[in-house]
Short mmCIF file of C-alpha atoms in Angstrom, two decimals:
data_model
loop_
_atom_site.label_atom_id
_atom_site.label_comp_id
_atom_site.label_asym_id
_atom_site.label_seq_id
_atom_site.Cartn_x
_atom_site.Cartn_y
_atom_site.Cartn_z
CA MET A 1 93.08 94.96 -42.92
CA ASN A 2 94.81 93.17 -40.02
CA GLY A 3 94.59 89.42 -39.48
CA PHE A 4 91.90 89.48 -36.79
CA MET A 5 89.60 91.73 -38.83
CA PHE A 6 90.17 89.49 -41.84
CA LEU A 7 89.13 86.36 -39.91
CA PHE A 8 86.18 88.19 -38.36
CA SER A 9 84.89 89.29 -41.76
CA LEU A 10 85.16 85.73 -43.06
CA SER A 11 83.25 84.35 -40.05
CA PHE A 12 80.54 87.04 -40.27
CA ASP A 13 79.98 86.40 -43.98
CA TYR A 14 79.86 82.65 -43.37
CA LEU A 15 77.31 82.88 -40.54
CA SER A 16 75.12 85.32 -42.51
CA ARG A 17 74.86 82.88 -45.39
CA ILE A 18 73.92 80.00 -43.04
CA GLY A 19 71.24 82.16 -41.42
CA PHE A 20 69.69 82.93 -44.82
CA PHE A 21 69.42 79.25 -45.72
CA LEU A 22 67.96 78.25 -42.33
CA LYS A 23 65.18 80.86 -42.70
CA SER A 24 64.30 79.63 -46.14
CA LYS A 25 61.23 77.38 -46.45
CA ASN A 26 62.43 75.97 -49.75
CA SER A 27 63.15 72.26 -49.17
CA ILE A 28 65.74 72.06 -51.97
CA THR A 29 67.64 74.94 -50.46
CA ARG A 30 67.59 73.30 -47.06
CA MET A 31 68.65 69.93 -48.55
CA ASN A 32 71.72 71.54 -50.17
CA LEU A 33 72.67 73.45 -47.03
CA ARG A 34 75.14 70.81 -45.84
CA MET A 35 76.97 70.75 -49.19
CA ILE A 36 77.17 74.57 -49.31
CA ILE A 37 78.49 74.70 -45.73
CA LYS A 38 81.15 72.17 -46.67
CA ARG A 39 82.25 74.17 -49.72
CA SER A 40 82.24 77.44 -47.77
CA SER A 41 84.28 75.86 -45.00
CA MET A 42 86.89 74.65 -47.46
CA LYS A 43 87.21 78.11 -49.03
CA ARG A 44 87.31 79.76 -45.63
CA TRP A 45 90.09 77.52 -44.32
CA MET A 46 92.06 77.86 -47.53
CA LEU A 47 92.01 81.64 -47.06
CA VAL A 48 93.05 81.24 -43.42
CA LEU A 49 95.96 79.01 -44.46
CA LEU A 50 97.00 81.54 -47.10
CA TRP A 51 96.94 84.28 -44.47
CA PHE A 52 99.13 82.31 -42.05
CA SER A 53 101.51 81.46 -44.92
CA SER A 54 101.85 85.14 -45.76
CA ILE A 55 102.75 85.86 -42.11
CA HIS A 56 105.46 83.18 -42.25
CA ILE A 57 106.86 84.51 -45.53
CA ASN A 58 106.85 88.08 -44.20
CA ALA A 59 108.68 86.93 -41.06
CA GLN A 60 111.29 85.17 -43.19
CA ASN A 61 111.75 88.28 -45.32
CA GLU A 62 112.11 90.42 -42.20
CA ASN A 63 114.76 88.04 -40.81
CA GLN A 64 116.63 88.16 -44.12
CA ARG A 65 116.54 91.98 -44.12
CA GLU A 66 117.89 91.98 -40.55
CA ARG A 67 120.70 89.60 -41.51
CA ASP A 68 121.60 91.64 -44.58
CA SER A 69 121.73 94.84 -42.50
CA ILE A 70 124.75 93.53 -40.52
CA VAL A 71 128.17 94.50 -41.85
CA ASP A 72 130.93 92.12 -40.78
CA HIS A 73 134.27 93.94 -40.85
CA HIS A 74 136.52 90.88 -40.48
CA VAL A 75 135.85 87.82 -42.65
CA HIS A 76 138.58 85.40 -43.72
CA PHE A 77 138.73 83.17 -46.78
CA LEU A 78 141.35 80.76 -48.12
CA SER A 79 141.90 79.92 -51.77
CA PRO A 80 141.88 76.23 -52.77
CA ASP A 81 145.64 76.52 -53.44
CA LEU A 82 146.35 77.84 -49.95
CA ILE A 83 144.17 75.14 -48.37
CA SER A 84 146.10 72.45 -50.27
CA GLN A 85 149.45 73.89 -49.21
CA TRP A 86 148.47 74.09 -45.56
CA LYS A 87 147.12 70.54 -45.59
CA ALA A 88 150.44 69.40 -47.08
CA LEU A 89 152.18 71.08 -44.12
CA GLY A 90 149.98 69.12 -41.72
CA ILE A 91 147.84 72.09 -40.65
CA PRO A 92 144.47 70.70 -39.48
CA PHE A 93 141.14 72.03 -40.71
CA SER A 94 138.01 71.65 -38.60
CA LYS A 95 135.58 72.37 -41.45
CA LYS A 96 135.09 71.37 -45.09
CA ASP A 97 136.97 73.29 -47.78
CA ASN A 98 133.88 75.18 -48.99
CA PHE A 99 133.61 76.88 -45.57
CA TYR A 100 136.81 78.74 -46.44
CA SER A 101 136.94 79.06 -50.22
CA ASP A 102 133.40 79.18 -51.66
CA ILE A 103 131.83 82.65 -51.38
CA ASP A 104 128.23 81.39 -51.56
CA SER A 105 128.96 79.05 -48.64
CA ILE A 106 130.65 81.86 -46.72
CA VAL A 107 127.66 84.18 -47.23
CA ARG A 108 125.22 81.45 -46.17
CA LEU A 109 127.18 80.35 -43.11
CA LEU A 110 128.14 83.86 -42.05
CA GLY A 111 124.55 85.06 -42.35
CA THR A 112 125.18 88.34 -44.18
CA ARG A 113 126.29 89.44 -47.65
CA HIS A 114 127.84 92.67 -46.37
CA MET A 115 131.43 92.05 -45.36
CA LYS A 116 135.04 93.08 -45.39
CA LEU A 117 136.63 90.04 -47.04
CA VAL A 118 140.28 89.66 -46.03
CA SER A 119 143.07 87.98 -47.99
CA MET A 120 145.79 86.05 -46.17
CA ALA A 121 148.32 86.51 -48.97
CA HIS A 122 150.80 87.88 -46.42
CA VAL A 123 151.39 84.35 -45.09
CA PHE A 124 153.52 83.40 -48.11
CA THR A 125 156.45 85.44 -46.83
CA SER A 126 156.28 83.93 -43.36
CA SER A 127 158.97 81.47 -42.27
CA GLU A 128 156.24 79.30 -40.73
CA PHE A 129 154.59 78.37 -44.02
CA GLY A 130 154.70 79.18 -47.69
CA PRO A 131 156.83 78.48 -50.76
CA PRO A 132 160.50 79.42 -51.17
CA ALA A 133 161.21 83.15 -51.21
CA SER A 134 161.73 83.15 -54.99
CA ASP A 135 158.13 82.00 -55.53
CA ALA A 136 156.52 84.05 -52.77
CA TYR A 137 155.34 86.99 -54.85
CA GLU A 138 153.64 84.74 -57.41
CA ALA A 139 151.78 83.03 -54.57
CA VAL A 140 150.80 86.42 -53.11
CA LYS A 141 149.41 87.53 -56.48
CA LYS A 142 147.43 84.30 -56.91
CA GLU A 143 145.83 84.67 -53.48
CA ASN A 144 144.89 88.30 -54.12
CA ASN A 145 143.59 87.36 -57.58
CA TYR A 146 141.31 84.82 -55.93
CA LEU A 147 140.02 87.59 -53.66
CA ALA A 148 139.11 89.60 -56.77
CA TYR A 149 137.29 86.54 -58.14
CA LEU A 150 135.23 86.24 -54.95
CA LYS A 151 134.42 89.95 -54.87
CA ASN A 152 133.11 89.82 -58.44
CA LYS A 153 130.34 87.49 -57.25
CA TYR A 154 128.97 90.12 -54.83
CA PRO A 155 130.52 93.40 -56.02
CA LYS A 156 128.00 95.62 -54.24
CA THR A 157 128.29 94.06 -50.79
CA ILE A 158 131.89 92.83 -50.51
CA ARG A 159 134.77 95.14 -49.71
CA ALA A 160 137.94 93.27 -50.59
CA TYR A 161 141.16 93.76 -48.57
CA TYR A 162 144.30 92.37 -50.18
CA GLY A 163 147.05 90.91 -48.01
CA ILE A 164 150.55 92.35 -48.25
CA ASP A 165 153.82 92.12 -46.33
CA PRO A 166 155.07 95.71 -45.91
CA LEU A 167 158.71 94.62 -45.60
CA GLN A 168 159.03 93.12 -49.10
CA ASN A 169 160.58 94.87 -52.09
CA TYR A 170 157.43 94.27 -54.17
CA THR A 171 155.03 95.76 -51.61
CA LEU A 172 154.08 98.95 -53.45
CA THR A 173 154.04 97.10 -56.79
CA GLU A 174 151.41 94.70 -55.46
CA ILE A 175 149.39 97.49 -53.82
CA LYS A 176 149.25 99.35 -57.15
CA ARG A 177 148.28 96.17 -59.03
CA CYS A 178 145.47 95.34 -56.60
CA GLN A 179 144.22 98.92 -56.64
CA ARG A 180 144.48 99.67 -60.37
CA GLU A 181 144.10 96.31 -62.12
CA LEU A 182 141.98 94.26 -59.73
CA GLY A 183 139.84 97.11 -58.37
CA LEU A 184 140.13 95.90 -54.78
CA ASP A 185 139.16 98.11 -51.87
CA GLY A 186 141.73 98.09 -49.09
CA ILE A 187 145.05 96.91 -47.68
CA LYS A 188 145.49 94.23 -45.01
CA LEU A 189 148.71 94.32 -42.96
CA HIS A 190 149.55 91.62 -40.41
CA PHE A 191 152.45 92.67 -38.18
CA ASN A 192 152.62 89.25 -36.49
CA THR A 193 152.86 87.12 -39.64
CA SER A 194 155.21 89.63 -41.28
CA GLN A 195 157.14 90.15 -38.02
CA VAL A 196 157.04 93.93 -38.22
CA PHE A 197 158.74 95.75 -35.34
CA LEU A 198 158.09 99.48 -35.27
CA THR A 199 161.02 99.80 -32.90
CA GLU A 200 163.22 99.06 -35.95
CA PRO A 201 163.88 102.23 -38.03
CA GLU A 202 163.96 100.28 -41.32
CA HIS A 203 160.60 98.66 -40.53
CA ARG A 204 159.08 102.05 -39.68
CA LYS A 205 160.35 103.43 -42.99
CA LYS A 206 158.75 100.65 -45.04
CA VAL A 207 155.44 100.80 -43.13
CA LYS A 208 155.38 104.59 -43.52
CA GLU A 209 155.69 104.18 -47.32
CA VAL A 210 152.59 101.98 -47.34
CA PHE A 211 150.52 104.39 -45.23
CA LYS A 212 151.73 107.40 -47.23
CA TYR A 213 150.62 105.75 -50.50
CA ALA A 214 147.30 104.75 -48.88
CA SER A 215 146.79 108.33 -47.70
CA ILE A 216 147.48 109.87 -51.12
CA HIS A 217 145.13 107.43 -52.87
CA GLN A 218 142.59 107.28 -50.03
CA ILE A 219 142.88 103.53 -49.51
CA PRO A 220 141.57 102.15 -46.20
CA VAL A 221 143.83 99.87 -44.16
CA LEU A 222 143.00 96.94 -41.87
CA LEU A 223 145.89 96.43 -39.45
CA HIS A 224 146.77 93.50 -37.23
CA LEU A 225 149.04 95.56 -34.98
CA ASP A 226 150.23 92.92 -32.51
CA ASN A 227 153.59 91.36 -33.47
CA SER A 228 153.49 88.92 -30.51
CA HIS A 229 156.78 90.20 -29.12
CA GLY A 230 156.95 90.03 -25.35
CA SER A 231 157.36 93.79 -25.02
CA PHE A 232 154.53 94.70 -27.43
CA GLY A 233 152.28 97.40 -26.02
CA GLU A 234 152.31 101.12 -25.31
CA LEU A 235 155.56 101.91 -27.18
CA ASP A 236 154.29 100.24 -30.36
CA VAL A 237 151.08 102.25 -30.27
CA ARG A 238 152.92 105.53 -29.74
CA LEU A 239 155.38 104.73 -32.55
CA LEU A 240 152.44 104.01 -34.86
CA ALA A 241 150.86 107.34 -33.90
CA ASP A 242 154.01 109.49 -33.94
CA SER A 243 156.11 107.94 -36.71
CA ILE A 244 153.54 106.46 -39.12
CA LEU A 245 150.16 108.22 -38.88
CA SER A 246 151.05 111.71 -37.73
CA GLY A 247 151.16 114.18 -40.61
CA LEU A 248 149.04 112.14 -43.01
CA ASP A 249 146.07 114.01 -44.49
CA TYR A 250 143.87 110.96 -45.11
CA VAL A 251 143.75 107.99 -42.76
CA LYS A 252 141.03 105.36 -42.66
CA LEU A 253 142.40 102.72 -40.34
CA HIS A 254 140.67 99.77 -38.70
CA ILE A 255 142.72 98.02 -36.02
CA ALA A 256 141.92 94.33 -35.77
CA HIS A 257 141.03 92.49 -32.56
CA PHE A 258 141.22 95.60 -30.34
CA GLY A 259 144.93 95.86 -31.19
CA THR A 260 146.13 92.40 -30.17
CA SER A 261 145.72 88.86 -31.57
CA GLY A 262 142.37 88.13 -29.96
CA GLY A 263 140.94 87.53 -26.54
CA PHE A 264 141.05 90.07 -23.73
CA ASN A 265 144.09 90.41 -21.50
CA ALA A 266 146.70 92.84 -20.15
CA ARG A 267 148.02 93.52 -23.67
CA THR A 268 144.56 94.46 -24.88
CA LYS A 269 144.12 96.85 -21.98
CA SER A 270 147.52 98.41 -22.58
CA VAL A 271 146.72 99.06 -26.27
CA ILE A 272 143.26 100.53 -25.57
CA ASP A 273 144.57 102.61 -22.67
CA THR A 274 147.30 104.10 -24.86
CA PHE A 275 144.94 104.95 -27.70
CA THR A 276 142.41 106.57 -25.36
CA GLU A 277 145.22 108.62 -23.79
CA LEU A 278 146.31 109.79 -27.25
CA PHE A 279 142.74 110.74 -28.11
CA SER A 280 142.30 112.64 -24.85
CA GLU A 281 145.63 114.43 -25.41
CA GLN A 282 144.28 115.67 -28.75
CA HIS A 283 147.14 113.95 -30.54
CA PRO A 284 146.88 114.45 -34.35
CA ILE A 285 145.48 110.89 -34.69
CA SER A 286 142.41 112.01 -32.69
CA LYS A 287 141.23 113.77 -35.87
CA GLN A 288 141.84 110.75 -38.09
CA HIS A 289 139.39 107.98 -38.90
CA ILE A 290 140.62 105.22 -36.59
CA ARG A 291 138.30 102.41 -35.55
CA PHE A 292 138.76 99.16 -33.63
CA ASP A 293 137.20 95.89 -34.71
CA ILE A 294 136.02 93.66 -31.90
CA SER A 295 136.46 90.41 -33.83
CA ALA A 296 137.81 87.46 -31.79
CA VAL A 297 137.91 89.60 -28.64
CA GLY A 298 134.79 88.52 -26.73
CA LEU A 299 135.51 84.80 -26.95
CA ASN A 300 133.08 82.41 -25.30
CA LYS A 301 135.11 79.46 -26.63
CA ASP A 302 138.80 78.64 -26.97
CA SER A 303 140.35 79.61 -30.31
CA ASP A 304 143.81 78.80 -31.71
CA GLY A 305 145.52 78.83 -28.35
CA ILE A 306 143.56 81.83 -27.04
CA ALA A 307 141.43 81.00 -24.03
CA ARG A 308 137.78 81.90 -23.69
CA LEU A 309 136.90 84.77 -21.40
CA ASN A 310 135.54 84.15 -17.93
CA GLU A 311 132.69 86.24 -16.53
CA GLU A 312 135.04 88.71 -14.84
CA GLN A 313 136.93 89.26 -18.11
CA PHE A 314 133.68 89.84 -20.00
CA LYS A 315 132.71 92.39 -17.38
CA GLU A 316 136.04 94.17 -17.78
CA LEU A 317 135.78 94.02 -21.58
CA GLY A 318 132.45 95.83 -21.29
CA ILE A 319 134.13 98.55 -19.24
CA TYR A 320 136.91 98.97 -21.82
CA ALA A 321 134.50 98.95 -24.76
CA ARG A 322 132.53 101.77 -23.13
CA LYS A 323 135.74 103.60 -22.28
CA LEU A 324 136.77 103.46 -25.92
CA GLY A 325 133.24 104.27 -27.07
CA PHE A 326 131.00 102.28 -29.39
CA ASP A 327 131.32 105.07 -31.94
CA LYS A 328 134.92 103.86 -32.40
CA ILE A 329 134.14 100.12 -32.49
CA VAL A 330 133.13 98.11 -35.55
CA PHE A 331 131.57 94.66 -35.57
CA GLY A 332 133.52 91.71 -36.93
CA THR A 333 133.43 87.93 -36.44
CA ASP A 334 136.86 86.68 -37.57
CA TYR A 335 134.85 84.16 -39.65
CA PRO A 336 134.99 81.17 -39.73
CA LEU A 337 135.39 81.55 -35.96
CA TYR A 338 131.76 82.74 -35.60
CA SER A 339 128.72 83.48 -37.71
CA ALA A 340 127.47 87.06 -37.55
CA HIS A 341 124.40 86.34 -35.38
CA GLU A 342 126.27 83.90 -33.15
CA TYR A 343 128.94 86.44 -32.23
CA LEU A 344 126.48 89.31 -32.04
CA ASN A 345 124.48 87.36 -29.46
CA VAL A 346 127.67 86.67 -27.47
CA LEU A 347 128.51 90.38 -27.31
CA LYS A 348 124.92 91.42 -26.67
CA ASN A 349 124.45 89.05 -23.74
CA LYS A 350 127.94 88.96 -22.23
CA LEU A 351 128.51 92.73 -22.39
CA ASN A 352 124.90 93.57 -21.52
CA LEU A 353 124.65 95.91 -24.50
CA THR A 354 121.83 98.45 -24.42
CA PRO A 355 119.73 98.93 -27.58
CA ASP A 356 121.61 102.20 -28.26
CA GLU A 357 125.01 100.52 -27.82
CA LEU A 358 123.99 97.68 -30.13
CA LYS A 359 122.79 100.17 -32.71
CA GLN A 360 126.06 102.12 -32.49
CA LEU A 361 128.12 98.94 -32.78
CA LEU A 362 126.37 97.96 -36.00
CA MET A 363 126.42 101.42 -37.57
CA GLU A 364 128.58 101.89 -40.64
CA LYS A 365 131.66 103.90 -39.65
#
């Protein structure tokens, strides 16, 4: 029975009972009419309140189901140890520690339990921050261990990607440990932090070893491709395609931030243009599982030195997203930069996404 029929039936029953008492010639019955009306009214309004409460609860449950249906493919965390080290280096934090390190807080603030949770263990080999080189691997292991600890809280909804520097001599050792001992899900490579240059033959060799192992063991890879070199662009993409990915039987690769370090600019367009050319040329990578996460691309606010997009840039981003195809794009927030619904609303409104495009964007790929 719907709500209106329910209320109508209550009102009809109530009026029928009043009519019976008014027709009665019994004085006692008529004397008690007021008290009966009062009791009936109380019961009636209690039922009405219960009905409205059930609507509210159902709406809340529906909102929760909608939130839980979103998969965020780019969520960052920091261990308490890493937070302490960065604070000691004078790196400012805009939010409380639990925003970065506590998984229950991350789930609540992000707005979904389904996520690709990404370790930043690769930072310990960077010259910008981290312990001395002799201690770096121990720090990497601790950070990836903390990722395993977080995943164990939500094992069915978190896919854990362990951070690794592909240029280190312990790279494959750590990949095997994370895969076999920790039961983690994927590899995170960050070519900017690790300063990987595919134009260098030795770098290509080491990166190829990682992708070859990932292919054999069917391990997905999340790649921050941009190394921030001034000449980064088309050549890097073609070297990745020709020297690293070509010839591999299994590839499941997600490229972060549309191939750059966030925002939308000439570098982004160069990367997307090159990939779409390779796909149209029927290059071997066109048959591989390669997707692009849109995290930190459609910025409506400044972020870590990357300027927000103006209206013309948003318009052009929409053109490039449609050129690439929403079947090749996955949703990600770069949390704590955005919550899932906050960033989804930015993309929906700024790119004028159709219902079909929005559905495609949020589909599991």
